[in-house]
CSV table of C-alpha atoms in Angstrom, one decimal:
chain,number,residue,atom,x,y,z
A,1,UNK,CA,-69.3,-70.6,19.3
A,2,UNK,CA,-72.2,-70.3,16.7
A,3,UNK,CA,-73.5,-67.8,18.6
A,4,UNK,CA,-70.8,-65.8,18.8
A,5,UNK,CA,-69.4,-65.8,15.1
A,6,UNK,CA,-73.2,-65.0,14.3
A,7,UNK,CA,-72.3,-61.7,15.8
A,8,UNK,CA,-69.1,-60.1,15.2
A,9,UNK,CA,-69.0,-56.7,15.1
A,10,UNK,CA,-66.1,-54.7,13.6
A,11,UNK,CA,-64.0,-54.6,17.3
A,12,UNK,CA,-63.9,-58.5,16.7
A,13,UNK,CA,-61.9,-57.7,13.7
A,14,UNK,CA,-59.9,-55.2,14.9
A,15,UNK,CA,-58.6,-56.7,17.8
A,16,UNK,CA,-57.9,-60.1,15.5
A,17,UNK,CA,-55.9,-57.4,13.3
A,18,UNK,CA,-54.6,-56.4,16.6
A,19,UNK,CA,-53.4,-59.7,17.6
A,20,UNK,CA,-51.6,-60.6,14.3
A,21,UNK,CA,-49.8,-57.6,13.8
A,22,UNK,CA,-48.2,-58.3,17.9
A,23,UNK,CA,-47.7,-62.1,16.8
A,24,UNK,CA,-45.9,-60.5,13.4
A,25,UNK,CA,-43.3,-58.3,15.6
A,26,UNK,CA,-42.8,-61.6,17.5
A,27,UNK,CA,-41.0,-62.6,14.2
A,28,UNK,CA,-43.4,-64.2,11.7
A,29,UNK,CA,-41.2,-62.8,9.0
A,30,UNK,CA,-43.8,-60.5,7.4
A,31,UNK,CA,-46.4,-63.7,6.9
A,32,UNK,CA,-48.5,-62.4,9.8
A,33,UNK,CA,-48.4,-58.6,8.7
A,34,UNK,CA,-50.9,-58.6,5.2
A,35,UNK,CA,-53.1,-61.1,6.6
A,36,UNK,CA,-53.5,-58.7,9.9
A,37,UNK,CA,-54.1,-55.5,7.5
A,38,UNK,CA,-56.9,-57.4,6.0
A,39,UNK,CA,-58.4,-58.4,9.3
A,40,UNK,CA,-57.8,-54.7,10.5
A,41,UNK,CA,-59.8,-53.8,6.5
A,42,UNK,CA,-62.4,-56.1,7.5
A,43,UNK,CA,-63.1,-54.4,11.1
A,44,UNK,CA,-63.4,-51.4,9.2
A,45,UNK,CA,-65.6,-52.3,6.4
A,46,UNK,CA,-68.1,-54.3,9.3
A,47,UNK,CA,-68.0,-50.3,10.6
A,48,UNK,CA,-68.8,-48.6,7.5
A,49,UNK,CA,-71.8,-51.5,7.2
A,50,UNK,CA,-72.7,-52.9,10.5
A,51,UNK,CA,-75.6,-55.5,9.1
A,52,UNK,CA,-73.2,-57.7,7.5
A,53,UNK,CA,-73.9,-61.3,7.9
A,54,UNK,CA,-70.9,-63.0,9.1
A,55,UNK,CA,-70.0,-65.3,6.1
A,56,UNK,CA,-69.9,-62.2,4.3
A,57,UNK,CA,-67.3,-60.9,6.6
A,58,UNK,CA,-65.5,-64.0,6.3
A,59,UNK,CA,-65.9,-64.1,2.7
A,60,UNK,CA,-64.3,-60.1,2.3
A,61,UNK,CA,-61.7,-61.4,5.1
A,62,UNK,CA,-60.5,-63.9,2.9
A,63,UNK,CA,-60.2,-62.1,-0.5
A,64,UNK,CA,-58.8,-59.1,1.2
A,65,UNK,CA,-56.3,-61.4,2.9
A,66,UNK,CA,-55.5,-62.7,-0.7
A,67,UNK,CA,-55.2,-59.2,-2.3
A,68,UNK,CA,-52.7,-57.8,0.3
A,69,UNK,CA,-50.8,-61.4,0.1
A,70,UNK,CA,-50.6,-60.6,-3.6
A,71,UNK,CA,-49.5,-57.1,-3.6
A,72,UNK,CA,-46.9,-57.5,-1.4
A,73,UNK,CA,-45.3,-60.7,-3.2
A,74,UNK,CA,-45.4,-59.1,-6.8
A,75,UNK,CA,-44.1,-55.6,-5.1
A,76,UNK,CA,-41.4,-57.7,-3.8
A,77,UNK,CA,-40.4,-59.5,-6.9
A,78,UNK,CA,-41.0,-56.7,-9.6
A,79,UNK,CA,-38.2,-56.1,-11.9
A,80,UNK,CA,-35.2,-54.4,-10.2
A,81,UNK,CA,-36.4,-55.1,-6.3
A,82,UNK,CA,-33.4,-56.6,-5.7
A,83,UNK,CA,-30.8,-54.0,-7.4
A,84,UNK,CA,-30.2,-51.9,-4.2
A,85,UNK,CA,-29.4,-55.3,-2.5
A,86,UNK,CA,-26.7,-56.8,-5.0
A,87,UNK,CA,-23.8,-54.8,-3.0
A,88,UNK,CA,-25.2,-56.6,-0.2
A,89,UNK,CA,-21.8,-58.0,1.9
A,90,UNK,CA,-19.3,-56.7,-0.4
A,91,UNK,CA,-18.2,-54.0,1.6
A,92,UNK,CA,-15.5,-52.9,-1.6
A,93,UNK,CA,-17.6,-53.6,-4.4
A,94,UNK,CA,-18.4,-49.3,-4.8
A,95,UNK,CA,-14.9,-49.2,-5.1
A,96,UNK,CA,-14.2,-50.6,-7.9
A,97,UNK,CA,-13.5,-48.2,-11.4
A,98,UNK,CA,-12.2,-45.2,-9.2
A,99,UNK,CA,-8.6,-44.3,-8.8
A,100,UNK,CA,-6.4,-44.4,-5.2
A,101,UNK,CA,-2.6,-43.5,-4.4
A,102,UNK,CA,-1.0,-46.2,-2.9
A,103,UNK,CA,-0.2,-45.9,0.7
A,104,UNK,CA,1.9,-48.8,0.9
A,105,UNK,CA,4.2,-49.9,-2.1
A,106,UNK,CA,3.1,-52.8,-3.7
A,107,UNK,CA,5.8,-55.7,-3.1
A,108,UNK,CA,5.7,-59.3,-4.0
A,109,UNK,CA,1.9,-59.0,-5.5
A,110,UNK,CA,0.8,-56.6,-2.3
A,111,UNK,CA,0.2,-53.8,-0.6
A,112,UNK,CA,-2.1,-51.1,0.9
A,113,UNK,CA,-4.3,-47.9,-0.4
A,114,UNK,CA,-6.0,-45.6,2.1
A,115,UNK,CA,-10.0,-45.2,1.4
A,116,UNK,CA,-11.4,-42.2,3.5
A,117,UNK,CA,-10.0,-43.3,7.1
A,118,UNK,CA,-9.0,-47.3,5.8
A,119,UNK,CA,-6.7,-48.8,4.7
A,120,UNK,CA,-7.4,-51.5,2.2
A,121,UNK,CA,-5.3,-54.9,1.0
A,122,UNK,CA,-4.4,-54.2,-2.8
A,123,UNK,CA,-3.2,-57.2,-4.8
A,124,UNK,CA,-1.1,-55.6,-8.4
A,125,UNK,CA,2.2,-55.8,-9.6
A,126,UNK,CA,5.0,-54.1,-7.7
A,127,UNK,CA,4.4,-50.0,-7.8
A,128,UNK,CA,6.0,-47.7,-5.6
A,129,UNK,CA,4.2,-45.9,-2.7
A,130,UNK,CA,2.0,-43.1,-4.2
A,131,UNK,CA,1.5,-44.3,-7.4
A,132,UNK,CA,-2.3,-44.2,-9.1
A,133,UNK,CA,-4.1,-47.2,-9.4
A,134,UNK,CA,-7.2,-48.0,-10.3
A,135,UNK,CA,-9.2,-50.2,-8.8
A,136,UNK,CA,-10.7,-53.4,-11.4
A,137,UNK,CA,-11.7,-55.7,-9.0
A,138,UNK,CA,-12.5,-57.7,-5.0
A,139,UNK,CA,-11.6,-60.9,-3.9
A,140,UNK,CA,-12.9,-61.1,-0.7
A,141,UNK,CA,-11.3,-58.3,1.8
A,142,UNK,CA,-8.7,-57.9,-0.7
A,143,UNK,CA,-9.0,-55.2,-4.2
A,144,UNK,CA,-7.6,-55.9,-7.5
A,145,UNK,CA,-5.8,-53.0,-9.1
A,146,UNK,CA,-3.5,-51.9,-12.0
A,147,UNK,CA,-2.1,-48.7,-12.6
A,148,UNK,CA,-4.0,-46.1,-13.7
């Protein structure tokens, strides 16, 4: 084993990159992927300088596995990541500020509004069918409205 990790040359590396980034589409949930990038950076940089003493390649295997686990987790957690994600689930959250015709009268607290080819549950007070409403609101499946 000595002997070997005395001599790695940069197809070591790339075929440890290799084997991380098959073990990542396994479904490591992305903890696999940066660490095999840096392993794949390290073949290449044993390339570029083939004389490099193993704990040196170790040594640059390790920071660069650090850096790219860095990157990613402040990229992922800079301000406004998540924006594009907060209409996550809430299939009528869009809808809500625009303006519909009912479809269905509203009777008793309900009724219906067609969006695009759906029809959507519409909880207001009573309105006849065809009368504007805007949308102010979701509870679950169903939209808030008043008249517009």
């Amino acid at each position: 084993m000595w002997e070997y990790l005395q001599h790695l040359s940069f197809w070591d590396w790339l075929a440890f990159g290799t084997l991380l980034l098959i073990l990542e589409v396994f479904g490591a949930g992305g903890y696999l992927l940066w660490v095999g990038v840096a392993a794949a950076a390290t073949g290449v940089l044993t390339f570029l300088i083939p004389a490099m003493d193993w704990t040196w390649q170790f040594l640059a295997f390790g920071i660069l596995s650090l850096l790219t686990v860095v990157f990613w987790w402040r990229y992922q957690h800079r301000p406004g990541a998540n924006a594009a994600a907060s209409g996550l689930n809430r299939r009528g959250s869009e809808l809500i500020g625009r303006q519909f015709a009912l479809h269905d009268a509203i009777v008793g607290g309900r009724g219906k509004v067609r969006v695009g080819d759906s029809l959507w549950l519409v909880s207001g007070p009573d309105l006849p069918a065809g009368a504007q409403v805007k949308v102010t609101g979701q509870d679950g499946v169903l939209l808030l409205v008043e008249p517009a």
